[in-house]
Short mmCIF file of C-alpha atoms in Angstrom, two decimals:
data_model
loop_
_atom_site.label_atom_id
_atom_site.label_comp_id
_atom_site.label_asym_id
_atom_site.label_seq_id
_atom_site.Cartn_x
_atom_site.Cartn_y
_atom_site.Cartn_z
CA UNK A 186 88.46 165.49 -239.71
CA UNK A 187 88.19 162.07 -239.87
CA UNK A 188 89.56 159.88 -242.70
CA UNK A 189 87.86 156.59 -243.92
CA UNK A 190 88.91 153.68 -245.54
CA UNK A 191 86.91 150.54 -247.13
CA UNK A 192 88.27 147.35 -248.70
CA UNK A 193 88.17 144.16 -249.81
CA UNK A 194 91.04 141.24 -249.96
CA UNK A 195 90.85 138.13 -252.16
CA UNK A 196 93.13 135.16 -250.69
CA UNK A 197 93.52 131.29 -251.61
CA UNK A 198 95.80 128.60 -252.95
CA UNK A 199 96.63 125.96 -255.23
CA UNK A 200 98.98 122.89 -254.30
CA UNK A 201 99.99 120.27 -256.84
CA UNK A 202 102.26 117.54 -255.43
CA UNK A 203 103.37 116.33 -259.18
CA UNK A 204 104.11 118.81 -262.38
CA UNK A 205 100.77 119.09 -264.62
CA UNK A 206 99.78 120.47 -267.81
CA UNK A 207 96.76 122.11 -269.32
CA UNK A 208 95.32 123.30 -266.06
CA UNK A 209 92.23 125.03 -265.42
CA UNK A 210 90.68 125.87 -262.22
CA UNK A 211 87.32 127.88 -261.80
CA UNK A 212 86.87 129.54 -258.28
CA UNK A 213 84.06 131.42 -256.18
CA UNK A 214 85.27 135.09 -256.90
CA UNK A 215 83.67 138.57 -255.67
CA UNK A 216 80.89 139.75 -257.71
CA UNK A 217 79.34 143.19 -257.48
CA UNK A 218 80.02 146.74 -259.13
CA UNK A 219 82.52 147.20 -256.33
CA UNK A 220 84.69 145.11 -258.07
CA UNK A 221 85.65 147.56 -261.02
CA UNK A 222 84.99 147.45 -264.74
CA UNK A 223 88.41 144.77 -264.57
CA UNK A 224 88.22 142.32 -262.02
CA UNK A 225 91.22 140.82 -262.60
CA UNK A 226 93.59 143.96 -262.95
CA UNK A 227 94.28 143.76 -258.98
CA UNK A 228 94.51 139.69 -259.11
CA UNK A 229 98.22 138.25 -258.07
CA UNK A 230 99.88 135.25 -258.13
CA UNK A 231 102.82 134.00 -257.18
CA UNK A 232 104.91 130.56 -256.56
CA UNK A 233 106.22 129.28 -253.44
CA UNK A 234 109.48 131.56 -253.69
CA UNK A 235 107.51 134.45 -253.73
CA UNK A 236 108.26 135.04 -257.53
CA UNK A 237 105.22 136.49 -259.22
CA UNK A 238 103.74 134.63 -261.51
CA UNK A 239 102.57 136.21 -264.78
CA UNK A 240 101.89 133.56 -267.32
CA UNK A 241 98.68 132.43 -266.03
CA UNK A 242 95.44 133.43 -268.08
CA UNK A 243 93.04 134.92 -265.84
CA UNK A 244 89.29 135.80 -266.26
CA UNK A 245 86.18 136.23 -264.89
CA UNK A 246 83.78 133.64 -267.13
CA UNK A 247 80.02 133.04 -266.92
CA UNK A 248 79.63 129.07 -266.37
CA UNK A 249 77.15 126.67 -265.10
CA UNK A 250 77.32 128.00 -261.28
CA UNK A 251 76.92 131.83 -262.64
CA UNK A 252 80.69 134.15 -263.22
CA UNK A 253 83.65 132.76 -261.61
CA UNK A 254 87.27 133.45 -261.66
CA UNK A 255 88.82 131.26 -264.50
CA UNK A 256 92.57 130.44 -264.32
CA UNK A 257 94.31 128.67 -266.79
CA UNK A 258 97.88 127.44 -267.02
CA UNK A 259 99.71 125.50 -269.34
CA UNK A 260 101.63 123.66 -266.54
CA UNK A 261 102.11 124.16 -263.12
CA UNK A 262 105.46 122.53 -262.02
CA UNK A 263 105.54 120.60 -259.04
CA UNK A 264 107.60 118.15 -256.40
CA UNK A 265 106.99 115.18 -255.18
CA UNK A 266 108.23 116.24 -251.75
CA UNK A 267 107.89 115.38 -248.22
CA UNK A 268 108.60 116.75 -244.82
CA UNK A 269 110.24 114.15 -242.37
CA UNK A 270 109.79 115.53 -239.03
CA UNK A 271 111.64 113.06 -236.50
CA UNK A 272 110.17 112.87 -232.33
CA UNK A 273 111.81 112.18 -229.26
CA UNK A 274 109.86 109.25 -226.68
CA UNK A 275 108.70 111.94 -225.09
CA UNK A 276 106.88 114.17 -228.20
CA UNK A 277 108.88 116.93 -228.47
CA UNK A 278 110.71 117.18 -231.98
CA UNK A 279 114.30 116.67 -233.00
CA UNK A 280 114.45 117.48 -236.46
CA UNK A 281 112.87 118.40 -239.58
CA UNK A 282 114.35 117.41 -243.07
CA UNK A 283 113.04 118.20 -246.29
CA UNK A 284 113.72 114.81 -248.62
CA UNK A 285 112.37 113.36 -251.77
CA UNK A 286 110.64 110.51 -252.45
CA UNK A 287 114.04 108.74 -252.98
CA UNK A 288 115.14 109.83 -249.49
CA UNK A 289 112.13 107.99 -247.36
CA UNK A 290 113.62 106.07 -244.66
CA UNK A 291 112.85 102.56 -244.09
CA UNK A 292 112.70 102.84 -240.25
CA UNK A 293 109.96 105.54 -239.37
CA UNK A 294 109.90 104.63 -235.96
CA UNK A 295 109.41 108.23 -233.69
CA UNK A 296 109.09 109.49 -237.20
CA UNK A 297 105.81 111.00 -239.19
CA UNK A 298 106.14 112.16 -242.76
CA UNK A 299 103.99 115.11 -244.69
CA UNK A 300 103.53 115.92 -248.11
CA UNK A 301 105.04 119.40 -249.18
CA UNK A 302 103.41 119.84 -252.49
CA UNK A 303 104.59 123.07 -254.69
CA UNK A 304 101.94 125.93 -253.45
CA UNK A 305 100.81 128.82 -255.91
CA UNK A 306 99.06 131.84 -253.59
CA UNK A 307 96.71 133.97 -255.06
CA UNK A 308 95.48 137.21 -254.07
CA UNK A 309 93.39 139.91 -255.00
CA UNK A 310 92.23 143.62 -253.37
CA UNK A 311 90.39 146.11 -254.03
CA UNK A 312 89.78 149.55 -252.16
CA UNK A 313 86.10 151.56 -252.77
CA UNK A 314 84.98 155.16 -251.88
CA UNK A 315 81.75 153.99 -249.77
CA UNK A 316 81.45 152.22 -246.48
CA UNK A 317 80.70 148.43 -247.44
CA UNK A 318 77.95 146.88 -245.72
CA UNK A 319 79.37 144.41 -243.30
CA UNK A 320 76.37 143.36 -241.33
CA UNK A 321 74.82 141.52 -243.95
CA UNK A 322 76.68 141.92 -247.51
CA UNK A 323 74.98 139.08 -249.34
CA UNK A 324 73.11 140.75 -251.68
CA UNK A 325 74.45 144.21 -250.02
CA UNK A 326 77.90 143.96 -250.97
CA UNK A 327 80.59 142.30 -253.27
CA UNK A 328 80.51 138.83 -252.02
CA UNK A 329 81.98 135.56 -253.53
CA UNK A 330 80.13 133.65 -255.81
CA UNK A 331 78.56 130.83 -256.31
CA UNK A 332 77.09 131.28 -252.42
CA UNK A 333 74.38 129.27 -252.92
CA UNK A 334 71.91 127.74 -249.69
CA UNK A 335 72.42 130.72 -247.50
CA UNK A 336 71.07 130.36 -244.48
CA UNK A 337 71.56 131.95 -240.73
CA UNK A 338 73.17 129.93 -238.10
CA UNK A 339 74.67 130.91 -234.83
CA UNK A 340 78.05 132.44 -233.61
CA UNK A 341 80.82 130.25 -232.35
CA UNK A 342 83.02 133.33 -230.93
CA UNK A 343 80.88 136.45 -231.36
CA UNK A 344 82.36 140.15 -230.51
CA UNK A 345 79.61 141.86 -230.03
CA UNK A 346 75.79 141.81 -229.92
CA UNK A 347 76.01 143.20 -233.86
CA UNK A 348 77.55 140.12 -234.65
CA UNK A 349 75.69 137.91 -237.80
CA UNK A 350 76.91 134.56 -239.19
CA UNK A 351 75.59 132.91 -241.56
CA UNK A 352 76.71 129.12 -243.35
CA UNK A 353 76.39 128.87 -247.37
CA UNK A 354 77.95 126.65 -250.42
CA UNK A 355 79.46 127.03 -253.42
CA UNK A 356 81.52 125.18 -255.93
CA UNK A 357 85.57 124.82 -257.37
CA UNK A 358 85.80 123.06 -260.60
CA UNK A 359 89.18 122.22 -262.33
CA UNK A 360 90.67 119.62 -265.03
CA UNK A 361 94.39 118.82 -266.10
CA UNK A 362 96.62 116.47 -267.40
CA UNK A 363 99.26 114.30 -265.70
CA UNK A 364 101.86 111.90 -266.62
CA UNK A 365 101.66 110.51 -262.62
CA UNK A 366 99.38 110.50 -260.12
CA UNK A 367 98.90 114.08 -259.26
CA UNK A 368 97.03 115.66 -256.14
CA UNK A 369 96.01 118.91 -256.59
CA UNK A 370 94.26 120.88 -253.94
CA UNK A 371 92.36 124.05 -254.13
CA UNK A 372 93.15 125.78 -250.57
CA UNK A 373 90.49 127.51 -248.53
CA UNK A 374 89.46 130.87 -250.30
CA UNK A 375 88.82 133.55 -247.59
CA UNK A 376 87.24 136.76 -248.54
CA UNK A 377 87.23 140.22 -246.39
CA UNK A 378 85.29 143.33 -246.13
CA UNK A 379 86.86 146.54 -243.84
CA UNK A 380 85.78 149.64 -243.30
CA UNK A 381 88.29 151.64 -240.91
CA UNK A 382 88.06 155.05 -239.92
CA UNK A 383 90.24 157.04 -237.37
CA UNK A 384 91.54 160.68 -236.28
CA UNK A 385 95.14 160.24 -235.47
CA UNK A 386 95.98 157.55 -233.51
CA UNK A 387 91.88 157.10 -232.69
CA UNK A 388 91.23 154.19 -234.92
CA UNK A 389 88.22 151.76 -235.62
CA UNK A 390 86.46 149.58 -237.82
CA UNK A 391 84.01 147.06 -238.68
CA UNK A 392 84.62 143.87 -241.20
CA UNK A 393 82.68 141.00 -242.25
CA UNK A 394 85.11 137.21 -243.35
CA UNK A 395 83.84 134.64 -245.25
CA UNK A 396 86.00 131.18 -245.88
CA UNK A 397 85.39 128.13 -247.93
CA UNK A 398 86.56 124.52 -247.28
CA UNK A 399 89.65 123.11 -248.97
CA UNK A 400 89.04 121.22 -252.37
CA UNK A 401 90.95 117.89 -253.15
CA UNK A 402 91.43 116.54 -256.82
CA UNK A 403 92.91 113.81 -258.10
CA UNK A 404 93.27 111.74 -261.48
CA UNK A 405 90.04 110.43 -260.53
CA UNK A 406 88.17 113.16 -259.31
CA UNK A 407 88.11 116.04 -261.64
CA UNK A 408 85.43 118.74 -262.59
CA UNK A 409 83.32 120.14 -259.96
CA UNK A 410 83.46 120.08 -256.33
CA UNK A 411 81.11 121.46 -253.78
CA UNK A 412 82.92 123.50 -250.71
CA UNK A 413 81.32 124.50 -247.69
CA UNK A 414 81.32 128.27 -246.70
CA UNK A 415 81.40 130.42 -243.62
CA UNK A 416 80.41 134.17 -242.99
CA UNK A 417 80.70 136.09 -240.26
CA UNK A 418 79.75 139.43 -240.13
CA UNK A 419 79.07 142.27 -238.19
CA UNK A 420 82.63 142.16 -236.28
CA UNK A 421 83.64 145.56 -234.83
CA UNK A 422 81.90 148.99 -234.14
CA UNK A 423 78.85 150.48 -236.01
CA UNK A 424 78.39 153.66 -234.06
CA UNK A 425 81.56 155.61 -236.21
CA UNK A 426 81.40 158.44 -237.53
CA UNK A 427 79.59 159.77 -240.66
CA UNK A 428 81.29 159.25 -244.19
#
């Protein structure tokens, strides 16, 4: 009478500030039989319009760290853009333009300006016919990898007494070309595991989230990068019903 559902999502970015060529990034990515005999046939991409993107080359490579997602692009255009947010003496904001590099005022009093580099999102999910172990799904589970120094640390904002966290590493590599100086920025790659079950409107789940620290390259810093990871697991109910 009861219907179950289990899943995994996939989410992260990358955020160039200047248009570069020959790109490739290598990220952590899910490992595990749970991900299918084609990782990549649920992966999506798209460009900070919200058009898809369907040029990349995508694949799941063995490398120095063990299989990660490879990307490759031959350019990923981007603008040298700011935001100019503008404050009045008391904090509150005025206005907020979006100018070019040509367009930076010379008086930036009550004024604060942010980079607004071009953003590609990328996504990937998956959906399995077994309950996913959410307690403790390193080694139990798809999880991302490299997670490398595992180790079991305490919870910041528990739910529950089931509640496990747990802090780990891993790496991002990537290398391009650029005619300018070019920051490019891997975003933080989160990674989810749900299983929901319900009768009608009586719903309920458990789910695990792991997240990864930014990455920042620039002309000077290429290749690999070590991130910092978070897990925290064991969120929700574990007394549902059977499968």
């Amino acid at each position: 009478m009861y219907s179950h559902y289990s899943s995994y999502a996939y989410t992260t970015s990358i955020s160039t500030n200047t248009t570069i060529e020959n790109v490739t990034v290598f990220l952590p990515f899910p490992a595990g039989t749970d991900g299918g005999s084609d990782p990549v046939s649920e992966l999506w991409i798209y460009d900070d319009t919200g058009t898809q993107v369907t040029d990349w080359e995508a694949a799941v490579v063995q490398t120095p760290h063990g299989p990660m997602l490879r990307l490759h692009a031959d350019q990923l255009v981007g603008e040298d853009r700011y935001v100019l947010w503008t404050y009045a003496p008391n904090g509150s904001v005025i206005d907020r333009q979006e100018i070019g590099p040509d367009e930076i005022p010379a008086n930036m009093t009550n004024r604060e300006l942010v980079r607004d580099p071009t953003r590609y999102s990328i996504a990937w999910q998956t959906t399995v016919e077994h309950d996913i172990e959410t307690r403790y799904p390193v080694g139990n589970a798809s999880f991302i990898v490299p997670a490398n120094d595992v180790a079991a640390t305490s919870c910041q904002d528990p739910w529950s007494e089931t509640d496990t966290c747990f802090t780990f590493t891993s790496v991002i590599g990537t290398t391009y070309e650029a005619d300018q100086t070019a920051t490019v920025t891997v975003g933080e790659i989160r990674f989810e595991g749900w299983n929901e079950w319900g009768f009608w409107l009586a719903n309920s789940f458990n789910t695990f989230e792991a997240t990864t620290s930014p990455a920042v390259f620039t002309d000077d810093q290429q290749g690999w990068v070590s991130v910092d990871g978070q897990l925290h697991g064991g969120m929700g109910r574990y007394d549902g019903p059977a499968r």
